[in-house]
Amino acid sequence: MSVPAASSRATSTPPEAVAWTTINTIRTLAMDAVEKAQSGHPGTPMALAPVAYVLWTRHLRHAPTRPDWPDRDRFVLSCGHASMLLYALLHLSGYDLSLEEIEAFRQWGSLTPGHPERGHTVGVETTTGPLGQGIGNAVGMAMAERFLADRLNRPDHSVVNHRVWALCSDGDMMEGVASEAASLAGHLRLGNLNLIYDDNEITIDGSTSLSFSENVGARFEAYGWHVQRVADGNDLEAIDRALAAAAAETGRPSLIVLKTVIADPAPTKRNTPEAHGAPLGKDEIARTKAVLGWPEQPFYVPAEAKAHFGECVGRGQRLLEEWDATFARYREAHPDLAATFDRWIAGTIEVSWSEVLPTFKPTDSLATRQASSTTLSALVKALPNLVGGSADLAGSTGVAIKGASHFSPTAPGQAVSWGIREHAMGAAMNGLAAHGGVLPFGSTFLVFADYMKPSIRLAALMKLPVTYVFSHDSIGVGEDGPTHQPIEHLAMLRGIPNLTVIRPGSPAETAQAWRAALENRTGPTALILTRQKLPPIDHETYPADGLRSGA
């Protein structure tokens, strides 16, 4: 394994000098935090500091003073083990994340856990750590932006116009969920999606040559992506040009293959697996700081670096003022659309359930998947931001929405054909929900909930309001044999904390189950539906909605 020369940039001249001072601040914060915690991944934040710096200061549209600005660019750190990179970026660019929190990295009660957690740390868009999931989340976020832009923008007023940027690693590229999601994104031609691939050829076990020899760029070109290659992860101007070209691409998603050296510029551990998942050690940190011309003081943040990166606050404030003015004009010209925008972004559901939900006769004997299909058809009309579909089983699971337009490469409709991609469907639904503005659902046979388990668990951790429609419940499915009889899956799903599992026993209960799922804004809901018809239930005696008639 060849080791290129170290890149300290210590002798750079202004204005490049302040850029490298800022970049090296990110690097040393990562080294010091992992060393103090005696746990973590210092090498990837060190290698990605240059591209992260260029992205956050020159291209990412974000506002540290209003982290929930609806039209911000979304930033996803799919390689969540590099969490110190994100925490350093948030601290230096002016988000409410103190240096004391960085010093408490990976400690109980801190705002800087080992992997980024949505809802726990300001500026974190999604919980990442299980590799590949972040790429799927990013695809869902890009889908949400396209859907909302199509529904809410008008030629004279553009209030939804942002991009999704994601940093990913060799590990992300090896996981199957990323392949499924990238394939879907290429098919849908999501021109608002940009991935930066940290091609450092190192994993925990050693060189990627042990198990991974494919041409990732060629794979993404085959998916229909715009692919660029940057040969040196320290070449700021080449990185800048590549990011600008990615941002200018609107007809297809973009991938930047960025060659980096893990733990650069650590003298003996750069380009080695030892820098991946363990502290560098005090001696190596001292030698690295000497290469950088850096004080030995832990967690040292030069004033010029904080001031330079802190310019993101002023830049973000200007973006906010421009958008606020645009939205004020939009509200005046299109008050109904503006009200819809507010309601959708807030996740508010304003429907008259008694008028929207179908009624079923007491004598009706239906499979609950059939009752769900009838209910969903009514809901899609009443809730125009209800978006979803199935993993190539729409007819079987009852989510073939009559009259709904499809989410296609040219028009983002409500009905999503996920293809035979349960992994991507689960991860992208999380991205749709984390983005906000849409109500996502996805469907497959209950037995294939196995394929979605990591995404379901993350949705529960993030308390995301997504709905899973799992049909062909349990042992009633006999014709397809044991491969399609999920007798243990109900217990598995019920064992996931914060996942609401509803197994309706009649058509009327199925309609109310959909209502409960959509009203649940603090976590995901799984609806478990039957293939076979169920006997009628006397809902005068056993009310489906918990209330006796006339009560």
XYZ file of C-alpha atoms in Angstrom:
551
model
C 0.000 0.000 0.000
C 1.630 3.230 -1.139
C 1.571 6.251 1.160
C 1.453 9.685 -0.540
C 3.241 12.611 1.023
C 1.470 14.322 3.883
C -0.513 17.478 3.110
C -0.269 19.894 6.012
C -0.680 23.099 3.960
C 1.066 24.832 6.859
C 2.945 27.220 4.544
C -0.087 28.389 2.507
C -0.544 32.119 1.944
C -3.719 34.184 2.435
C -6.532 33.792 1.675
C -5.772 30.079 1.404
C -4.024 30.211 4.761
C -7.228 30.877 6.696
C -8.957 28.125 4.728
C -6.327 25.600 5.788
C -6.308 26.897 9.339
C -10.055 26.210 9.421
C -9.673 22.790 7.825
C -6.956 21.833 10.277
C -9.162 23.009 13.136
C -11.722 20.425 12.035
C -9.004 17.788 11.882
C -7.540 18.512 15.293
C -10.933 18.727 16.975
C -11.691 15.253 15.632
C -8.349 13.898 16.857
C -8.691 15.461 20.304
C -12.327 14.442 20.835
C -11.720 10.814 19.913
C -8.566 10.718 22.028
C -10.342 12.125 25.087
C -13.240 9.695 24.684
C -10.832 6.829 23.909
C -13.442 5.808 21.363
C -14.408 6.836 17.874
C -13.236 7.279 14.295
C -10.711 10.087 13.742
C -9.399 9.201 10.286
C -12.452 9.908 8.150
C -13.178 13.382 9.604
C -9.527 14.277 9.016
C -9.637 13.138 5.394
C -12.983 14.762 4.623
C -12.286 18.091 6.339
C -11.273 19.839 3.080
C -14.359 18.853 1.068
C -16.647 19.528 4.030
C -15.119 22.976 4.458
C -15.610 23.871 0.780
C -19.154 22.510 0.738
C -20.318 24.254 3.916
C -18.712 27.633 3.179
C -19.280 27.929 -0.571
C -22.167 25.724 -1.704
C -24.462 24.491 1.084
C -27.491 26.760 1.529
C -28.066 26.658 5.275
C -28.870 29.044 8.091
C -27.265 28.352 11.489
C -29.671 30.806 13.180
C -32.725 28.959 11.802
C -31.783 25.275 11.471
C -35.346 24.284 10.523
C -35.654 26.732 7.605
C -37.844 24.742 5.177
C -35.861 25.632 2.043
C -32.410 24.796 3.429
C -30.209 22.308 1.636
C -30.190 18.969 3.432
C -26.817 17.590 4.522
C -26.564 13.877 5.287
C -23.490 12.259 6.814
C -24.174 8.726 5.643
C -20.837 7.587 7.082
C -22.145 8.343 10.562
C -19.036 6.959 12.247
C -17.391 10.227 11.135
C -19.711 12.138 13.459
C -16.941 14.387 14.748
C -16.744 15.911 11.273
C -20.374 17.015 11.534
C -20.036 18.229 15.117
C -16.984 20.326 14.217
C -18.828 21.793 11.223
C -21.857 22.669 13.333
C -19.785 24.264 16.070
C -17.551 26.306 13.786
C -20.307 27.491 11.451
C -22.417 28.973 14.237
C -24.996 26.368 15.229
C -25.912 26.036 18.880
C -23.326 23.374 19.673
C -20.675 24.472 22.135
C -17.030 23.495 22.354
C -17.819 21.956 25.759
C -20.183 19.537 24.019
C -17.432 18.550 21.605
C -15.124 17.954 24.559
C -17.835 15.636 25.919
C -17.888 13.577 22.691
C -19.456 10.132 23.165
C -20.219 10.774 26.829
C -23.566 10.078 28.468
C -25.878 13.079 28.309
C -23.840 15.024 25.768
C -25.162 16.453 22.498
C -22.341 14.706 20.647
C -23.126 10.972 20.630
C -20.954 8.494 18.771
C -23.211 8.612 15.736
C -25.397 11.610 14.759
C -28.941 11.493 16.136
C -31.805 13.455 14.618
C -33.744 15.414 17.212
C -30.903 15.210 19.712
C -28.332 17.529 18.155
C -29.255 20.735 16.332
C -28.443 20.602 12.624
C -28.517 16.804 12.352
C -31.005 15.921 9.610
C -31.113 12.157 10.106
C -29.768 9.447 12.396
C -26.943 7.588 10.668
C -24.561 4.832 11.601
C -25.823 1.653 9.916
C -24.028 2.123 6.616
C -25.990 2.730 3.440
C -29.067 4.014 5.254
C -28.018 7.649 4.865
C -27.858 7.294 1.093
C -31.401 5.916 1.116
C -32.484 8.786 3.384
C -30.929 11.285 0.974
C -32.877 9.767 -1.928
C -36.112 10.164 0.037
C -35.278 13.777 0.884
C -34.645 14.519 -2.788
C -37.980 12.914 -3.680
C -39.739 15.064 -1.088
C -38.173 18.251 -2.474
C -39.270 17.385 -6.001
C -42.808 16.565 -4.896
C -43.228 19.764 -2.881
C -41.671 21.945 -5.587
C -44.077 20.485 -8.138
C -47.136 21.023 -5.924
C -46.316 24.335 -4.266
C -44.119 26.441 -6.552
C -45.547 28.776 -9.123
C -43.708 30.279 -12.111
C -43.545 33.667 -10.412
C -42.793 32.339 -6.906
C -40.306 29.548 -6.103
C -40.429 28.711 -2.397
C -39.124 25.134 -2.637
C -35.765 25.013 -4.367
C -33.015 23.210 -2.518
C -30.607 20.325 -2.902
C -29.566 17.277 -0.900
C -25.869 16.674 -0.228
C -24.573 13.447 1.295
C -21.109 12.261 2.287
C -20.631 8.513 1.988
C -17.867 5.971 2.399
C -16.611 2.692 0.969
C -18.767 0.940 3.548
C -21.869 2.755 2.322
C -21.085 1.724 -1.234
C -20.756 -1.928 -0.243
C -24.136 -2.126 1.500
C -27.011 -3.344 -0.647
C -29.451 -0.677 0.524
C -27.257 2.003 -1.092
C -27.275 0.178 -4.425
C -31.061 -0.128 -4.391
C -31.493 3.538 -3.489
C -28.984 4.750 -6.085
C -30.684 2.686 -8.769
C -34.042 4.236 -7.890
C -32.576 7.758 -7.832
C -31.046 7.269 -11.256
C -34.342 5.994 -12.648
C -36.232 8.958 -11.195
C -33.542 11.360 -12.447
C -33.314 13.171 -9.140
C -31.242 16.114 -10.281
C -31.363 17.700 -6.824
C -29.341 14.867 -5.248
C -25.562 14.958 -4.806
C -23.338 12.280 -3.258
C -19.683 12.757 -2.343
C -17.927 9.392 -2.149
C -14.917 9.238 0.164
C -12.819 6.808 -1.869
C -10.038 6.136 0.650
C -9.789 2.368 0.071
C -9.700 1.604 3.805
C -12.098 -0.351 6.015
C -11.774 -1.560 9.584
C -10.333 -4.907 8.510
C -7.776 -3.366 6.141
C -7.547 -2.328 2.522
C -10.746 -2.513 0.481
C -8.792 -4.751 -1.906
C -9.607 -7.577 0.514
C -13.230 -7.592 -0.614
C -14.063 -4.691 -2.948
C -12.633 -4.087 -6.408
C -15.475 -2.668 -8.463
C -15.455 0.622 -10.331
C -17.994 2.573 -8.296
C -18.075 5.489 -10.718
C -18.872 3.194 -13.618
C -21.628 1.560 -11.582
C -23.262 4.915 -10.936
C -22.881 5.914 -14.565
C -24.810 2.737 -15.410
C -27.506 3.864 -12.967
C -27.810 7.084 -14.976
C -25.884 9.391 -12.638
C -23.615 12.302 -13.523
C -20.180 11.178 -12.268
C -17.082 13.291 -11.625
C -13.713 12.268 -10.259
C -11.397 14.370 -8.089
C -7.945 12.842 -7.753
C -6.794 14.708 -4.623
C -8.985 15.220 -1.568
C -6.794 18.189 -0.589
C -7.218 20.086 -3.881
C -9.662 22.777 -2.774
C -10.120 24.326 -6.202
C -10.781 20.989 -7.900
C -13.277 20.164 -5.147
C -14.919 23.555 -5.594
C -15.302 23.033 -9.351
C -16.761 19.562 -8.868
C -19.286 20.783 -6.282
C -20.294 23.648 -8.566
C -20.790 21.265 -11.481
C -22.865 18.947 -9.299
C -25.030 21.855 -8.152
C -25.557 22.912 -11.767
C -26.762 19.440 -12.784
C -30.557 19.340 -12.730
C -31.448 16.408 -14.971
C -29.829 13.558 -13.066
C -28.266 12.866 -9.661
C -24.545 13.544 -9.210
C -21.720 11.526 -7.705
C -18.279 12.927 -6.940
C -15.659 10.211 -6.504
C -13.150 11.890 -4.195
C -9.759 10.269 -3.630
C -8.697 10.871 -0.033
C -6.114 9.545 2.404
C -7.600 8.499 5.710
C -6.156 10.376 8.722
C -4.156 12.769 6.557
C -1.680 14.198 7.671
C -0.906 11.839 10.596
C 2.696 10.716 9.939
C 2.463 6.982 10.686
C -1.257 6.168 10.796
C -2.465 7.932 7.668
C -3.653 5.497 5.014
C -3.933 2.665 7.550
C -6.923 0.832 9.082
C -5.617 1.778 12.553
C -6.964 5.301 11.936
C -10.450 4.065 11.132
C -12.000 2.997 14.398
C -9.591 3.859 17.198
C -7.876 6.927 18.663
C -4.605 7.954 17.049
C -2.840 8.011 20.416
C -1.135 10.893 22.190
C 2.213 10.475 20.431
C 0.698 10.379 16.958
C -1.471 13.391 17.727
C 1.587 15.318 18.913
C 3.462 14.423 15.721
C 0.456 15.371 13.575
C 0.103 18.741 15.274
C 3.818 19.328 14.727
C 3.335 18.671 11.007
C 0.499 21.218 11.021
C 2.435 23.748 13.080
C -0.347 23.477 15.651
C -0.319 24.142 19.408
C -0.368 21.030 21.568
C -3.325 22.428 23.533
C -6.311 20.081 23.136
C -9.447 21.469 21.484
C -7.632 24.581 20.296
C -9.809 26.724 18.013
C -7.963 29.667 16.427
C -9.928 32.897 16.452
C -9.400 33.353 12.712
C -10.880 29.908 12.004
C -13.947 30.563 14.144
C -14.435 33.987 12.535
C -13.916 32.677 9.000
C -16.264 29.696 9.317
C -18.638 31.856 11.331
C -19.299 33.840 8.159
C -21.844 31.095 7.448
C -24.130 32.908 9.908
C -24.198 36.108 7.873
C -24.487 34.236 4.607
C -27.346 32.181 6.002
C -29.059 35.288 7.314
C -28.982 36.817 3.834
C -30.471 33.643 2.369
C -33.215 33.741 4.999
C -34.042 37.366 4.284
C -34.294 36.665 0.562
C -36.493 33.628 1.107
C -38.689 35.346 3.691
C -39.292 38.189 1.233
C -40.104 35.697 -1.522
C -42.487 33.826 0.733
C -44.216 37.060 1.793
C -44.903 37.820 -1.879
C -45.988 34.212 -2.379
C -48.430 34.415 0.535
C -49.909 37.617 -0.843
C -50.283 36.241 -4.376
C -51.294 32.687 -3.426
C -52.768 32.706 0.089
C -54.338 29.256 -0.228
C -51.081 27.692 -1.406
C -49.164 29.433 1.375
C -51.611 28.009 3.913
C -51.105 24.566 2.381
C -47.329 25.032 2.573
C -47.565 25.921 6.268
C -49.849 22.989 7.015
C -47.788 20.429 5.131
C -44.454 21.549 6.601
C -45.963 21.491 10.098
C -47.299 17.972 9.478
C -50.827 19.091 10.285
C -53.645 16.843 9.075
C -56.933 18.660 8.620
C -59.624 16.217 7.515
C -63.066 15.297 8.699
C -62.554 11.638 9.429
C -66.269 10.914 9.548
C -66.596 12.242 6.014
C -63.388 10.785 4.571
C -63.171 7.292 5.998
C -65.339 4.700 4.238
C -68.038 2.856 6.115
C -68.479 -0.873 5.950
C -71.628 -2.869 6.525
C -71.743 -4.959 9.695
C -72.177 -8.022 7.505
C -69.181 -7.267 5.273
C -66.722 -10.127 5.121
C -63.545 -8.739 3.604
C -59.831 -9.270 3.852
C -58.363 -6.338 5.726
C -56.046 -5.666 2.760
C -59.199 -5.048 0.697
C -60.631 -2.745 3.346
C -57.284 -0.948 3.476
C -57.360 -0.457 -0.290
C -60.785 1.172 -0.104
C -59.656 3.361 2.774
C -56.415 4.401 1.105
C -58.197 5.429 -2.089
C -60.308 7.831 -0.036
C -57.340 9.139 1.940
C -55.239 9.920 -1.122
C -57.962 12.232 -2.394
C -58.374 13.949 0.969
C -54.629 14.193 1.689
C -52.804 15.289 -1.479
C -49.409 15.019 0.244
C -49.898 11.339 1.114
C -47.123 9.725 -0.937
C -46.201 6.080 -1.284
C -46.631 2.735 -2.916
C -45.335 -0.792 -2.800
C -42.298 -2.886 -3.600
C -43.875 -4.242 -6.805
C -46.903 -5.667 -4.974
C -49.461 -2.867 -5.255
C -52.282 -5.106 -6.442
C -51.613 -7.784 -3.858
C -51.202 -5.451 -0.860
C -54.034 -3.109 -1.807
C -52.079 0.072 -2.420
C -52.739 0.433 -6.143
C -54.265 3.901 -5.926
C -56.926 4.459 -8.563
C -56.666 7.838 -10.220
C -53.411 8.843 -8.524
C -50.550 10.023 -10.718
C -47.279 8.116 -10.543
C -44.003 9.467 -9.248
C -42.060 9.347 -12.507
C -38.800 10.769 -13.894
C -40.792 13.674 -15.362
C -43.596 14.219 -12.833
C -43.588 13.504 -9.074
C -47.013 12.021 -8.358
C -48.445 10.491 -5.197
C -48.132 6.859 -6.278
C -44.560 5.571 -5.965
C -43.484 2.416 -7.760
C -40.597 1.471 -5.490
C -39.684 -1.551 -7.576
C -38.482 -4.723 -5.929
C -36.418 -2.700 -3.481
C -37.714 -3.119 0.075
C -34.402 -1.936 1.540
C -34.459 1.306 -0.460
C -38.174 1.798 0.158
C -37.703 1.699 3.923
C -34.705 4.043 3.916
C -36.245 6.479 1.442
C -39.483 6.648 3.442
C -37.398 7.787 6.398
C -35.888 10.477 4.192
C -39.318 11.600 3.015
C -40.517 11.914 6.596
C -37.313 13.551 7.875
C -37.483 16.127 5.090
C -41.027 17.063 6.048
C -44.027 18.163 4.038
C -45.163 14.716 2.924
C -46.869 11.740 4.556
C -44.974 8.632 3.397
C -46.160 5.034 3.294
C -44.795 1.844 1.823
C -46.095 -1.649 1.395
C -44.992 -5.229 0.944
C -45.811 -8.689 2.262
C -45.302 -9.058 6.006
C -42.603 -11.673 5.411
C -40.443 -9.014 3.709
C -40.494 -6.780 6.750
C -37.191 -8.555 7.382
C -35.678 -6.613 4.499
C -36.870 -3.349 6.024
C -35.949 -4.015 9.650
C -32.954 -1.625 9.862
C -34.995 1.232 8.390
C -37.987 0.486 10.622
C -35.773 0.526 13.679
C -34.212 3.846 12.651
C -37.653 5.330 11.986
C -38.613 4.331 15.520
C -35.415 5.835 16.956
C -36.045 9.085 15.075
C -39.772 9.079 15.888
C -40.616 9.542 12.219
C -44.280 9.398 11.160
C -44.120 6.754 8.440
C -46.706 4.081 7.738
C -45.950 0.496 6.758
C -48.638 -1.579 5.108
C -47.761 -5.242 5.607
C -50.238 -7.666 4.111
C -50.545 -11.456 3.963
C -50.466 -11.819 7.707
C -49.112 -14.962 9.289
C -50.282 -18.540 8.957
C -53.353 -17.745 6.860
C -50.994 -17.679 3.869
C -50.532 -21.333 3.027
C -50.388 -21.665 -0.736
C -46.941 -20.130 -1.159
C -45.299 -22.366 1.389
C -43.066 -21.670 4.388
C -40.938 -19.009 2.650
C -44.009 -16.743 2.686
C -45.440 -17.623 6.099
C -44.189 -14.959 8.541
C -45.312 -16.606 11.740
C -42.602 -14.903 13.848
C -42.671 -11.425 12.273
C -45.479 -9.972 14.345
C -43.510 -10.610 17.538
C -40.405 -9.091 15.940
C -42.223 -5.886 15.019
C -43.932 -5.612 18.381
C -40.518 -5.852 19.998
C -39.272 -2.621 18.376
C -39.597 0.267 20.864
C -41.725 3.181 19.629
C -43.168 1.252 16.671
C -46.957 1.132 16.845
C -48.230 -2.179 15.479
C -51.937 -2.443 14.607
C -53.539 -5.693 13.507
C -57.153 -4.777 12.646
C -59.743 -7.525 12.927
C -62.413 -6.172 10.595
C -62.941 -3.719 7.702
C -64.174 -0.988 10.059
C -61.176 -1.455 12.335
C -58.915 -1.196 9.278
C -60.272 2.247 8.430
C -59.693 3.383 11.998
C -56.204 1.862 11.930
C -55.319 4.142 9.015
C -56.619 7.105 10.981
C -54.510 6.124 13.973
C -51.430 5.709 11.783
C -51.778 9.135 10.191
C -52.510 10.844 13.495
C -49.423 9.270 15.056
C -46.848 12.056 14.646
C -44.335 10.701 17.162
C -43.294 7.458 15.540
C -43.883 4.911 12.784
C -46.918 2.667 12.495
C -47.175 -0.815 10.989
C -50.551 -2.044 9.760
C -50.730 -5.851 9.636
C -53.353 -6.943 7.109
C -54.843 -10.267 6.070
C -54.969 -11.876 2.686
C -58.013 -13.940 3.591
C -61.520 -12.708 4.379
C -62.373 -12.253 8.040
C -65.746 -13.001 9.636
C -67.937 -9.988 10.445
C -67.703 -8.314 13.865
C -70.672 -6.726 15.605
C -69.378 -3.166 15.995
C -72.509 -2.127 17.886
C -71.145 -4.278 20.682
C -67.470 -3.865 19.837
C -66.980 -0.356 18.374
C -64.187 -0.078 15.819
C -63.290 3.440 16.914
C -63.565 2.769 20.637
C -66.995 4.440 20.929
C -70.424 2.852 20.915
C -72.858 4.214 18.346
C -74.549 7.349 19.613
C -71.980 7.881 22.374
